[in-house]
PDB file of C-alpha atoms in Angstrom:
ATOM      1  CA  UNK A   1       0.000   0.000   0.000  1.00 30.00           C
ATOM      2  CA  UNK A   2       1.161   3.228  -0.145  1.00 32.00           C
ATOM      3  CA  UNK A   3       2.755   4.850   3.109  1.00 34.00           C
ATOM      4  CA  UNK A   4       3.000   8.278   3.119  1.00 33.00           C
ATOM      5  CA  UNK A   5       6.699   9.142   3.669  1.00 35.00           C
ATOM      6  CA  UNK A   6      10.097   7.103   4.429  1.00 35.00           C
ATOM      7  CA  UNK A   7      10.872   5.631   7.842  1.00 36.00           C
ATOM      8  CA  UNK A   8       8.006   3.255   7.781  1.00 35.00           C
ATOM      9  CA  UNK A   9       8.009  -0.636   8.266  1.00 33.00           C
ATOM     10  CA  UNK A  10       7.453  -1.504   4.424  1.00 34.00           C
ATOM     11  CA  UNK A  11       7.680  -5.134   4.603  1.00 32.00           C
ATOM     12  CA  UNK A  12       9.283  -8.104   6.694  1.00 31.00           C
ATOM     13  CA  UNK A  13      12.615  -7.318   8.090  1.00 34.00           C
ATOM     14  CA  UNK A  14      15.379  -5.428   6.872  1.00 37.00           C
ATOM     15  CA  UNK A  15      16.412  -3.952   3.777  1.00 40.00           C
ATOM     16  CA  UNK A  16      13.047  -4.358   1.060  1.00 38.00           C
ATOM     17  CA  UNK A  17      11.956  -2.884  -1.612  1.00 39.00           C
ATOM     18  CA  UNK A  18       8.217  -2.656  -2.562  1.00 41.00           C
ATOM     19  CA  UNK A  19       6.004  -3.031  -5.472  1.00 40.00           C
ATOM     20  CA  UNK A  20       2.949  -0.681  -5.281  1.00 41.00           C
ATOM     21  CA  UNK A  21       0.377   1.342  -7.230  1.00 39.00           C
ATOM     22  CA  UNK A  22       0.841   4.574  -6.046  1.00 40.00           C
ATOM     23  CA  UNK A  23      -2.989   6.468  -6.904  1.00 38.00           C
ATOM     24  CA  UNK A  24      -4.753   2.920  -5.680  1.00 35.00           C
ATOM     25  CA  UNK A  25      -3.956   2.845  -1.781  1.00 37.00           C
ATOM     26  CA  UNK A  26      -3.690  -1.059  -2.236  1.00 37.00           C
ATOM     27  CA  UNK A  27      -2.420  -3.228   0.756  1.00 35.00           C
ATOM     28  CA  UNK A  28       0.512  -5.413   1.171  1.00 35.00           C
ATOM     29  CA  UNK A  29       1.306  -8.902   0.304  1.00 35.00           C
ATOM     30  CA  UNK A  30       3.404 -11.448  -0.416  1.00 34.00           C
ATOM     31  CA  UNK A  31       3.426 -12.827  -4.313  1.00 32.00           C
ATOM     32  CA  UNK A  32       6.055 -15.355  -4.563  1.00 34.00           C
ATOM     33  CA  UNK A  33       4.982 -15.413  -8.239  1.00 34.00           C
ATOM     34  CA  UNK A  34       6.993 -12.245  -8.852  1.00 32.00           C
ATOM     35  CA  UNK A  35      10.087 -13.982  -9.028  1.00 33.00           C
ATOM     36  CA  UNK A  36      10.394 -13.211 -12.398  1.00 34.00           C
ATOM     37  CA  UNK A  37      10.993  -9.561 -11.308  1.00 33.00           C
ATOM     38  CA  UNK A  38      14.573  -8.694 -10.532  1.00 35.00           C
ATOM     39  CA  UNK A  39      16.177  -5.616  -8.729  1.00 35.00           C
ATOM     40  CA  UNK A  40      19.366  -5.276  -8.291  1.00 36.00           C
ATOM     41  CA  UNK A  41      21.154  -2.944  -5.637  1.00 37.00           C
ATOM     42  CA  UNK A  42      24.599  -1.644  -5.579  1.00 39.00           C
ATOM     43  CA  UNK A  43      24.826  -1.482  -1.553  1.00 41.00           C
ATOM     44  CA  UNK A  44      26.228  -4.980   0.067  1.00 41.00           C
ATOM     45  CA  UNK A  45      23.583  -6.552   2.688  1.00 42.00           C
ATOM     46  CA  UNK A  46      20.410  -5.937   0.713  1.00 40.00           C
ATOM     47  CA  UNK A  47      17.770  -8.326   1.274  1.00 37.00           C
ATOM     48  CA  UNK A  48      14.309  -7.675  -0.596  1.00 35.00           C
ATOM     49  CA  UNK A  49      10.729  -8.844  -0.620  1.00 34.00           C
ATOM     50  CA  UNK A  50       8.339  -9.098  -3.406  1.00 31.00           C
ATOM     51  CA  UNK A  51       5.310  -7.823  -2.044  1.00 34.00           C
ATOM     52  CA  UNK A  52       2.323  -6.474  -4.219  1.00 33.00           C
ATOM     53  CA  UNK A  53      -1.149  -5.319  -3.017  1.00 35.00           C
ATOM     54  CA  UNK A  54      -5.176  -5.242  -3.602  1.00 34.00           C
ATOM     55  CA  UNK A  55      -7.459  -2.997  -5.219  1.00 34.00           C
ATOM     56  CA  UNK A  56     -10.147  -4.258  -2.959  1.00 35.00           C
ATOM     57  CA  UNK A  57      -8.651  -3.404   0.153  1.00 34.00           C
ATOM     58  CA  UNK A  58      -8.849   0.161   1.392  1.00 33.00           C
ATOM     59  CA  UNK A  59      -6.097   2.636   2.115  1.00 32.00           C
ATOM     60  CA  UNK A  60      -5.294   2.817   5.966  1.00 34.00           C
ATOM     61  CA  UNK A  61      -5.180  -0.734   7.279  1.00 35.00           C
ATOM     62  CA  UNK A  62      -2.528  -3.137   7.627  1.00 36.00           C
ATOM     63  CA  UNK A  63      -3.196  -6.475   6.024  1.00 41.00           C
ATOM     64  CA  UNK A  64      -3.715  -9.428   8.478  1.00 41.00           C
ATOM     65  CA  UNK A  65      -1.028 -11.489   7.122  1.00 40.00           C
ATOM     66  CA  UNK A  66       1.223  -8.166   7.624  1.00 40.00           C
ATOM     67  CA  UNK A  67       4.807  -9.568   9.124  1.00 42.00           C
ATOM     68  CA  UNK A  68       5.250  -6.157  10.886  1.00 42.00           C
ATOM     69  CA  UNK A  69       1.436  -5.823  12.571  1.00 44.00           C
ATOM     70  CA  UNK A  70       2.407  -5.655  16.307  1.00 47.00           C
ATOM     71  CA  UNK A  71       0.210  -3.656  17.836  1.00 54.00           C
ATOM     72  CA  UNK A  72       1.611  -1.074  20.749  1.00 57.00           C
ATOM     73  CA  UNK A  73      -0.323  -0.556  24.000  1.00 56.00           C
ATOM     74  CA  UNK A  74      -1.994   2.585  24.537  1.00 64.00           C
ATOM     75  CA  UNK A  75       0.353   5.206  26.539  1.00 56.00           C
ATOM     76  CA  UNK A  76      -2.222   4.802  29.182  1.00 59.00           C
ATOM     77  CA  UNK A  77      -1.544   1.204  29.786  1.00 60.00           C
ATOM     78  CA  UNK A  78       2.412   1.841  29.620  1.00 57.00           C
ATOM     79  CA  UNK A  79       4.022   1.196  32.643  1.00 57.00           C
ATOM     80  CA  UNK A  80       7.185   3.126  34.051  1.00 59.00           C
ATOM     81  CA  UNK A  81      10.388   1.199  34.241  1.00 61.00           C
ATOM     82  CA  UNK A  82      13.395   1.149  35.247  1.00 64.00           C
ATOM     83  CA  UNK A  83      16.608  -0.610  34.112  1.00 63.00           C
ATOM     84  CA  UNK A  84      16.629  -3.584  35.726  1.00 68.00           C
ATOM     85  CA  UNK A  85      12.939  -4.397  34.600  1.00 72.00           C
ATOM     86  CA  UNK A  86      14.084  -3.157  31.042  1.00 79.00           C
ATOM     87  CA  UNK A  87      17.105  -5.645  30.644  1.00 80.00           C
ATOM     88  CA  UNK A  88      14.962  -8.654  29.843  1.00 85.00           C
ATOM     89  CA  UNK A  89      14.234  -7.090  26.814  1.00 90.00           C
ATOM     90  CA  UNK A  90      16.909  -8.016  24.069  1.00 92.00           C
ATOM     91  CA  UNK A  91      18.973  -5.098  22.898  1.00 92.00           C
ATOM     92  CA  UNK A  92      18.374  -4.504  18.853  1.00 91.00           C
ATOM     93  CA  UNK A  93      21.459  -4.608  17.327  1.00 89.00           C
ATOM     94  CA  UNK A  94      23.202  -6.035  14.101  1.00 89.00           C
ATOM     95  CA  UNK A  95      25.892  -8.576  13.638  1.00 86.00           C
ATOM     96  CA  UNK A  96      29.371  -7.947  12.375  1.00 87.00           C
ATOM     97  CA  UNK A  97      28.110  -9.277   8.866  1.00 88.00           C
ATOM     98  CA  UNK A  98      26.814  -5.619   8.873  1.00 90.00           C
ATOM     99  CA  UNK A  99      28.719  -3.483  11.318  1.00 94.00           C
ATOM    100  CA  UNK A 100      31.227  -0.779   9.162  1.00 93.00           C
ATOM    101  CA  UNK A 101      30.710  -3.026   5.419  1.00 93.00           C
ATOM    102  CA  UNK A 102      30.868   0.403   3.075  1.00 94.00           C
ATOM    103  CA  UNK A 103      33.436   1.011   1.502  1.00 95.00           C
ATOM    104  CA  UNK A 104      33.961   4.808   0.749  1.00 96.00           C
ATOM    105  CA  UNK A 105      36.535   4.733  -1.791  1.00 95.00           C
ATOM    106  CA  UNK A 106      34.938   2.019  -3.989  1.00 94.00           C
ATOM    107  CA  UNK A 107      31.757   4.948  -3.811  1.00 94.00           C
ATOM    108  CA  UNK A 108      33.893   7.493  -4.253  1.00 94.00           C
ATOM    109  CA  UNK A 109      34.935   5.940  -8.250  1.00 93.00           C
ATOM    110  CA  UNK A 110      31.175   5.581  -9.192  1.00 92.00           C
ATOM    111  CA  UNK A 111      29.883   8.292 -11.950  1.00 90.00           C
ATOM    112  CA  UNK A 112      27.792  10.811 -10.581  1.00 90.00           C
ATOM    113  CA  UNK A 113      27.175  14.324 -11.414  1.00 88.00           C
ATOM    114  CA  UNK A 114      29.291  17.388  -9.904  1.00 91.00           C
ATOM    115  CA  UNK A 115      27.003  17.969  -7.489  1.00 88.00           C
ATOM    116  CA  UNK A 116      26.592  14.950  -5.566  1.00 89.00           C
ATOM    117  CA  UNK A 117      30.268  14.349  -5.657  1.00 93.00           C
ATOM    118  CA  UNK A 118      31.169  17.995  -3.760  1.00 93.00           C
ATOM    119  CA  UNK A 119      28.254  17.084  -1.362  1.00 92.00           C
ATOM    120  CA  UNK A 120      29.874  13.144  -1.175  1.00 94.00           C
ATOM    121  CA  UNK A 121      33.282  14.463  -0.982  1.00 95.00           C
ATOM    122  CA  UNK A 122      32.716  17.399   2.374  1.00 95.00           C
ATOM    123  CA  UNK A 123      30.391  14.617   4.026  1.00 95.00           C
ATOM    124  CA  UNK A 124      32.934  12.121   4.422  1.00 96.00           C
ATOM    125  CA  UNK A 125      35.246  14.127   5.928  1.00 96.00           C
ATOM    126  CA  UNK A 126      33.615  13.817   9.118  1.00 97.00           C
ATOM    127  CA  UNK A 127      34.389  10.060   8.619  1.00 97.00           C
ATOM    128  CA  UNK A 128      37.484   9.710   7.043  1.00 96.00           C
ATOM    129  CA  UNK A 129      39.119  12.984   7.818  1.00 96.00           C
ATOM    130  CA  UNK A 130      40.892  13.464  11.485  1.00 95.00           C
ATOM    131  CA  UNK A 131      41.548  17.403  10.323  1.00 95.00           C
ATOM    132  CA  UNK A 132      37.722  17.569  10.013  1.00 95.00           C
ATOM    133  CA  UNK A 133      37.822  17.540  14.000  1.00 95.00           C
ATOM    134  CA  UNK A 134      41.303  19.473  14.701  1.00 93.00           C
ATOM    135  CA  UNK A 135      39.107  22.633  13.824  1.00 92.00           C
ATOM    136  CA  UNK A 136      37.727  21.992  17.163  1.00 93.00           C
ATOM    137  CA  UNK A 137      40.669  21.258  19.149  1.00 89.00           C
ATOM    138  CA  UNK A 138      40.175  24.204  21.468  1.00 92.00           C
ATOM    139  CA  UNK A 139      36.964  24.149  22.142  1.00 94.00           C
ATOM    140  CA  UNK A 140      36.298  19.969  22.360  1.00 93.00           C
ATOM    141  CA  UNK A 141      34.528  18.964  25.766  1.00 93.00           C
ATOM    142  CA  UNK A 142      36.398  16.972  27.597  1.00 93.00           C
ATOM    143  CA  UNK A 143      36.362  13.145  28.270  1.00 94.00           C
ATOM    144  CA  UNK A 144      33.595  12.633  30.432  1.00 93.00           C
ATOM    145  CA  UNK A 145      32.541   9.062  32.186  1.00 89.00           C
ATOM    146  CA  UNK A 146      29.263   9.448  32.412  1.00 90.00           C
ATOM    147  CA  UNK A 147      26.869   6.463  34.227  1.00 86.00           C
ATOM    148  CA  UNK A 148      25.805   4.891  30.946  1.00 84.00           C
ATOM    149  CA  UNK A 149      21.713   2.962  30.721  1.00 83.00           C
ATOM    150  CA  UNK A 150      23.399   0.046  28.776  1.00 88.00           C
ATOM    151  CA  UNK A 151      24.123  -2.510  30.897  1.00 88.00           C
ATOM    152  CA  UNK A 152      27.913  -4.288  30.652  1.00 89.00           C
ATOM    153  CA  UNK A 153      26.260  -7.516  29.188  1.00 91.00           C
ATOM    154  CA  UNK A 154      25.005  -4.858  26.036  1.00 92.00           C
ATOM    155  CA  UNK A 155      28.522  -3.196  25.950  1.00 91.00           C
ATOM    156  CA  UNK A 156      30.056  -6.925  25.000  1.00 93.00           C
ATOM    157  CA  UNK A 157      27.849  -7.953  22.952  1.00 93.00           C
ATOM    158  CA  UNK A 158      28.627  -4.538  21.213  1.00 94.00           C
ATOM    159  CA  UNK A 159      32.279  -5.672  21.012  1.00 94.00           C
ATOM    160  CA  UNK A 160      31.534  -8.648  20.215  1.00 94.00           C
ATOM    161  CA  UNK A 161      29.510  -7.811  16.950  1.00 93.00           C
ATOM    162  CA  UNK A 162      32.423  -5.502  16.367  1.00 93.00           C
ATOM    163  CA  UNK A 163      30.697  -1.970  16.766  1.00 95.00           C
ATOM    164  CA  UNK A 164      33.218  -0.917  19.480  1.00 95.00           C
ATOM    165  CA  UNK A 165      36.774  -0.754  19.634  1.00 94.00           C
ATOM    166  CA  UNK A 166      39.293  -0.678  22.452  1.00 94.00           C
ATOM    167  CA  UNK A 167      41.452   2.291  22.303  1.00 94.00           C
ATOM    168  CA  UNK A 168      42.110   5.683  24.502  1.00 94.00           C
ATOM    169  CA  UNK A 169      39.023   8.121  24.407  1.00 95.00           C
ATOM    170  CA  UNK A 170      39.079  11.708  23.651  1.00 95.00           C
ATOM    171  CA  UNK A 171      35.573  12.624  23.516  1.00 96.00           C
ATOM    172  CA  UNK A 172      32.281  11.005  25.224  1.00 96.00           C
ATOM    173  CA  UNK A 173      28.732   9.816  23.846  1.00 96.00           C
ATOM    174  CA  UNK A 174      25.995   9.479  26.296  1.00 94.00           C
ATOM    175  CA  UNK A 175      25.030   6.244  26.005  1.00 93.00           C
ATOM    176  CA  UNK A 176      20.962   4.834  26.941  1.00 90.00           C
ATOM    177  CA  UNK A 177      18.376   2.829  25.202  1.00 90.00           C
ATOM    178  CA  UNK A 178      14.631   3.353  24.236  1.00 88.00           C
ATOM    179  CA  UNK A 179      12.474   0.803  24.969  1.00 88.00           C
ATOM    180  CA  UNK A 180      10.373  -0.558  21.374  1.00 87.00           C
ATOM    181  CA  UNK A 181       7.458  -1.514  23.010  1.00 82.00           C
ATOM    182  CA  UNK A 182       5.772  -2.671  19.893  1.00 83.00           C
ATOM    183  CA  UNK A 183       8.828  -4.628  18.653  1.00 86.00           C
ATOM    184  CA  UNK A 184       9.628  -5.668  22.598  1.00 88.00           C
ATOM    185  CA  UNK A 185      13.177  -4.727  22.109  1.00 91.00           C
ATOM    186  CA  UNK A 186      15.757  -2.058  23.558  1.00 92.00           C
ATOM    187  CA  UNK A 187      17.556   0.378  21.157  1.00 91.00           C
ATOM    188  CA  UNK A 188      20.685   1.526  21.755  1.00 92.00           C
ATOM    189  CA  UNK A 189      21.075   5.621  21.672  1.00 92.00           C
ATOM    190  CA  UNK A 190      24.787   7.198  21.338  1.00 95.00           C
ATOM    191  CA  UNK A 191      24.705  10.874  21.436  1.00 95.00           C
ATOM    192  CA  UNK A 192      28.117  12.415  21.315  1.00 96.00           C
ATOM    193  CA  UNK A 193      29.195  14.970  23.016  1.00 96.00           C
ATOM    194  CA  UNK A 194      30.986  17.211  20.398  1.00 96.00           C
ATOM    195  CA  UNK A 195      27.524  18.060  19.468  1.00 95.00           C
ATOM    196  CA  UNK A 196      27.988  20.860  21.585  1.00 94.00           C
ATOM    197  CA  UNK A 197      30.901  22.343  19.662  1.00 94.00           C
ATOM    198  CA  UNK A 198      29.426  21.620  15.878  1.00 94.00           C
ATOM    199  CA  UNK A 199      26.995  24.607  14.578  1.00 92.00           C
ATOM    200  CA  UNK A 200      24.847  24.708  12.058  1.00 91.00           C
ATOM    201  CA  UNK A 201      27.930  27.076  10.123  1.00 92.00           C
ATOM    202  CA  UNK A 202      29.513  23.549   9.643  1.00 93.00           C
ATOM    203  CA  UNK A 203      27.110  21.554   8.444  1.00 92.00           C
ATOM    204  CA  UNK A 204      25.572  20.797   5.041  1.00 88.00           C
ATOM    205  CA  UNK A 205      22.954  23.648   3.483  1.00 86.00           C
ATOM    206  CA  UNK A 206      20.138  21.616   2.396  1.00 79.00           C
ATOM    207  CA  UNK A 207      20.787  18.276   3.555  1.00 79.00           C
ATOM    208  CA  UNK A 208      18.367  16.565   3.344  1.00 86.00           C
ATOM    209  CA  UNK A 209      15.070  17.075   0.957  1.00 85.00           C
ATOM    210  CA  UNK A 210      11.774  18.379   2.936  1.00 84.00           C
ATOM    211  CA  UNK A 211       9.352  15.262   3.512  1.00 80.00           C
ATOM    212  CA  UNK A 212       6.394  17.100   2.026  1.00 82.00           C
ATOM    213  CA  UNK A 213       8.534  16.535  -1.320  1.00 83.00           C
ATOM    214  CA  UNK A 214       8.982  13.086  -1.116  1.00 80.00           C
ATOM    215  CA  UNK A 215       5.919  12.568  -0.350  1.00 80.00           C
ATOM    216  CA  UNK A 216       4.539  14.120  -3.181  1.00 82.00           C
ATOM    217  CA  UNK A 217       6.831  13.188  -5.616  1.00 81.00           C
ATOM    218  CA  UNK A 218       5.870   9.577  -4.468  1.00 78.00           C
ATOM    219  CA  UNK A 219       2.837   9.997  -6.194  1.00 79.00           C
ATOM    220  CA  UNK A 220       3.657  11.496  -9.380  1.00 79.00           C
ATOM    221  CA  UNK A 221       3.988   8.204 -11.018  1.00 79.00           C
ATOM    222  CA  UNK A 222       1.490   4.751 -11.123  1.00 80.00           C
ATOM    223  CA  UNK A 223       4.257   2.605  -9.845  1.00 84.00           C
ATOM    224  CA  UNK A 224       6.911   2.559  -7.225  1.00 83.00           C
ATOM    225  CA  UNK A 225       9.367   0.666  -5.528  1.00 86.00           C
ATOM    226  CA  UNK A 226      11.438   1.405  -2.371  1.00 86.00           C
ATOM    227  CA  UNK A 227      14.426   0.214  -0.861  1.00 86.00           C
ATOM    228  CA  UNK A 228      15.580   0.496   2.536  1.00 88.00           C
ATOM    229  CA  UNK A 229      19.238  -0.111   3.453  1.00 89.00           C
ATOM    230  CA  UNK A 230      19.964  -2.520   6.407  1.00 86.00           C
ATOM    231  CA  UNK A 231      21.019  -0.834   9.430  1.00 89.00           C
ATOM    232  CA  UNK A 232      22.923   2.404   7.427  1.00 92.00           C
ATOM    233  CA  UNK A 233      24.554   3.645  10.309  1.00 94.00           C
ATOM    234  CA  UNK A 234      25.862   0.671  11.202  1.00 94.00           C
ATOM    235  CA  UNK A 235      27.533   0.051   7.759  1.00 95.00           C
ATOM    236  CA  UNK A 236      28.969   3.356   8.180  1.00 96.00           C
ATOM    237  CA  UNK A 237      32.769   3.170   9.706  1.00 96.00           C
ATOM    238  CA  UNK A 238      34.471   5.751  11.171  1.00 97.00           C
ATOM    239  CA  UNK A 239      38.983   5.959  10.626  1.00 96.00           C
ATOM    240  CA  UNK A 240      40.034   4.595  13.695  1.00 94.00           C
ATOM    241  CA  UNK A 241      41.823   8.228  14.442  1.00 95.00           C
ATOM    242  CA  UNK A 242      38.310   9.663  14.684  1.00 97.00           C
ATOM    243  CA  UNK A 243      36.672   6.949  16.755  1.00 97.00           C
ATOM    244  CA  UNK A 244      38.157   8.341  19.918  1.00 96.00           C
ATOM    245  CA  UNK A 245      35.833  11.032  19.917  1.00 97.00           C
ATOM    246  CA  UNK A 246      33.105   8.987  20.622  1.00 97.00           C
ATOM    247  CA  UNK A 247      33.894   6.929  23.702  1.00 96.00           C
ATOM    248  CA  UNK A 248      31.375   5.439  25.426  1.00 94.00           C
ATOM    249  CA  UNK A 249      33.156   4.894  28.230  1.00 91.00           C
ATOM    250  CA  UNK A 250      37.111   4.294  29.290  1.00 90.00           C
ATOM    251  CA  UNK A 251      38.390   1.590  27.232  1.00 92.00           C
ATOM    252  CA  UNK A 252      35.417   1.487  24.301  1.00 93.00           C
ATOM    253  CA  UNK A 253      34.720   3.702  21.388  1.00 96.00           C
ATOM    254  CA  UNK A 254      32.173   3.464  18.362  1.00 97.00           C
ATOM    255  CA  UNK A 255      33.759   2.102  15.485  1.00 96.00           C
ATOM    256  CA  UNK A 256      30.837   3.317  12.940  1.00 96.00           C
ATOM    257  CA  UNK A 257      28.817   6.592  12.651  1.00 96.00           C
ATOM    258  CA  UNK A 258      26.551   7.312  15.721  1.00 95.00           C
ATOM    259  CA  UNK A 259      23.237   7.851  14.879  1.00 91.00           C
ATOM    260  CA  UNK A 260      22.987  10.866  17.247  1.00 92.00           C
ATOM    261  CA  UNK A 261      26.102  12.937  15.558  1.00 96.00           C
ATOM    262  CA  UNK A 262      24.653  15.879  14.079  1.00 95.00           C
ATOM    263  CA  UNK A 263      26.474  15.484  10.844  1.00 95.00           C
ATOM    264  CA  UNK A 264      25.622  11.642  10.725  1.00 95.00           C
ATOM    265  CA  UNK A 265      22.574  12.566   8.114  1.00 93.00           C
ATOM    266  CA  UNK A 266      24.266  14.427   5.458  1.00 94.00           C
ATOM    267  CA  UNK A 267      26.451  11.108   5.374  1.00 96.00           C
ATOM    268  CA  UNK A 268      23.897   8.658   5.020  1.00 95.00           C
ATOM    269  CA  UNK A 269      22.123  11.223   2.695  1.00 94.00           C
ATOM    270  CA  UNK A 270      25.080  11.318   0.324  1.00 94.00           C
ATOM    271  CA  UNK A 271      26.521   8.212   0.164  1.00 94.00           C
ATOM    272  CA  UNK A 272      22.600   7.087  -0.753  1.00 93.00           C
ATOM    273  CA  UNK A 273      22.228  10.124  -3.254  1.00 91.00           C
ATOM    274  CA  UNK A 274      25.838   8.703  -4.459  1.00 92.00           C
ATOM    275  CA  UNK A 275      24.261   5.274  -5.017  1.00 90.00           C
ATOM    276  CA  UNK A 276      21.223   6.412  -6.538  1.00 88.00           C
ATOM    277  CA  UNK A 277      22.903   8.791  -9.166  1.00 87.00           C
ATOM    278  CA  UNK A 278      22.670   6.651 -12.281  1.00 82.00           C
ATOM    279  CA  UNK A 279      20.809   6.461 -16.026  1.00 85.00           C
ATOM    280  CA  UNK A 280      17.147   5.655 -15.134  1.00 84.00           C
ATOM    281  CA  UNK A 281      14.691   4.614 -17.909  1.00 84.00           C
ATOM    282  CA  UNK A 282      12.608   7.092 -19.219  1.00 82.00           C
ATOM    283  CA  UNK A 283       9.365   8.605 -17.153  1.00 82.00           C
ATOM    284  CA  UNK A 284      11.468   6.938 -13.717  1.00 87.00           C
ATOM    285  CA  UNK A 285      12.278   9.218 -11.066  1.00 87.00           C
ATOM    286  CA  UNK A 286      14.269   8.603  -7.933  1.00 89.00           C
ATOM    287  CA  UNK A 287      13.725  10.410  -4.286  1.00 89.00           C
ATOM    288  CA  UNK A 288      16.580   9.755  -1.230  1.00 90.00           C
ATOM    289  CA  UNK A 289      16.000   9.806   2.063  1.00 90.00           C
ATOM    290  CA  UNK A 290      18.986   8.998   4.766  1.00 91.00           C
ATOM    291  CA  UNK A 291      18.361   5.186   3.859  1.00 90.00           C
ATOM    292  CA  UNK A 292      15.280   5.120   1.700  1.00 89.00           C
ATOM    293  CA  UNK A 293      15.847   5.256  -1.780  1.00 90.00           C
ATOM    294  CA  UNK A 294      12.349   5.227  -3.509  1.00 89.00           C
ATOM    295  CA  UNK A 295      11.994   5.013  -7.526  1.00 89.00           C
ATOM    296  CA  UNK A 296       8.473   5.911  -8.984  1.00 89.00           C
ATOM    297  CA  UNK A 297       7.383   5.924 -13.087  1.00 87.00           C
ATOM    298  CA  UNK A 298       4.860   4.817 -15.500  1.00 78.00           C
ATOM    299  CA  UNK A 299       4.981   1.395 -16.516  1.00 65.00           C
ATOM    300  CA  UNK A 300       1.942   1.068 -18.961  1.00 63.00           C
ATOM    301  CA  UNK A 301       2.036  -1.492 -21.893  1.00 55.00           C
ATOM    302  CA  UNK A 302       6.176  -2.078 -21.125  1.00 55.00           C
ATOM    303  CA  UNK A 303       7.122  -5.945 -20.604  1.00 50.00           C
ATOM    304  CA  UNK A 304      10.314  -5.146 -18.836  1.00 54.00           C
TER     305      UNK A 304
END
């Protein structure tokens, strides 16, 4: 069916794409009989779905079969918690199969037009480029241990799936976790601390596109089909010289690109307006969004 904007649970698990008629407001489901119909992706760990809907069922309802329905409880039957209670809850996290897997320079040598490869080029500074943060060598806070929500059982398994790395901090992150209660899981939250010192001066003008645009561009066309990149951040790694400014405590630091870093969009935007920036068939458009990369056309009377 069609959802309104990027960010949603499209289908299953994961990275998907989705096959949908964008003026019916058709609902979800699975067609193994679209096998036939290949998309390929140039981003390593994308796994996709074939998933087509039905006239017959109206716009604003998930399907029964839906792999994503869980239904949350109403804030008024929410309980407060505290950690303890929380920790039986498994923390949401990804394996090392997709912890730090992009590879910039192999990006950096696809064709794409001027523009996205000055916007490519000054967004990976803040991952590849040490200097980037030597502009703020008199101002950086200090290393702070601060009494982190993630218990010492999340920190290793952290470790273990290779998102941390041992080495002398610099800089903290404030480290906690938000509780999913439709998914029943914990996320983990890293919010650095040299927010403070980064202003908007420094970032990206325009970073990403407004959603009202996306949206409506969405519709423009009778077909579309979405793809959703498998924990982004996550594939995102940092040089080891800039992973000591985001230590989440003594010994550990983030090995990939923290969510909460106020530059950490403009990345994920560019590397996925990087990706995106090929020849399309005529009538085909293409919107990006942080990890969403959506392409909507006209496909009347074509056999391809």
């Amino acid at each position: 069916s069609v959802r309104r904007g990027y960010g949603n649970q499209w289908s299953g698990r994961g990275n998907s794409y989705e096959i949908q008629r964008a003026h019916s407001g058709q609902h979800a489901a699975k067609v193994p009989e679209l096998e036939h119909c290949q998309f390929s992706s140039p981003v390593e760990n994308v796994r996709s779905s074939y998933i087509i809907g039905s006239e017959e069922e109206g716009f604003g309802r998930y399907p029964e079969h839906s792999q994503t329905e869980v239904k949350c409880p109403a804030m008024s039957d929410l309980k407060l918690y505290v950690d303890e209670e929380a920790k039986a809850l498994p923390l949401h996290h990804k394996d090392d199969r997709f912890i730090a897997t992009v590879k910039y320079d192999a990006i950096l040598k696809l064709a794409m037009n001027d523009e996205h490869r000055a916007m490519l080029e000054k967004a990976l500074r803040w991952t590849c480029d040490p200097e980037q943060y030597e502009k703020f060598s008199n101002v950086l806070p200090p290393f702070r241990k601060y009494r982190s929500r993630l218990f010492k059982p999340d920190l290793k398994l952290l470790y273990m799936s290779k998102k941390l790395i041992k080495m002398r901090p610099r800089c903290s992150v404030r480290s906690f976790f938000v509780v999913e209660w439709a998914k029943l899981r914990r996320r983990p939250i890293f919010w650095p601390d040299i927010n403070e010192v980064i202003g908007k001066e420094w970032l990206l003008p325009n970073r990403l596109p407004p959603k009202k645009t996306t949206r409506r561009n969405g519709l423009q066309g009778e077909w579309s089909v979405q793809f959703d990149f498998v924990g982004w951040y996550d594939q995102l790694p940092l040089d080891p010289r800039i992973s000591k400014y985001f230590a989440v405590d003594g010994t550990h630091c983030l090995r990939t690109l923290p969510m909460g870093f106020r530059p950490a969009c403009e990345v994920a935007q560019a590397i996925s307006m990087a990706l995106a920036d090929f020849d399309l068939p005529e009538g085909v458009t293409v919107d990006v969004y942080i990890n969403n990369v959506r392409f909507v056309g006209d496909f009347e009377g074509r056999s391809e």
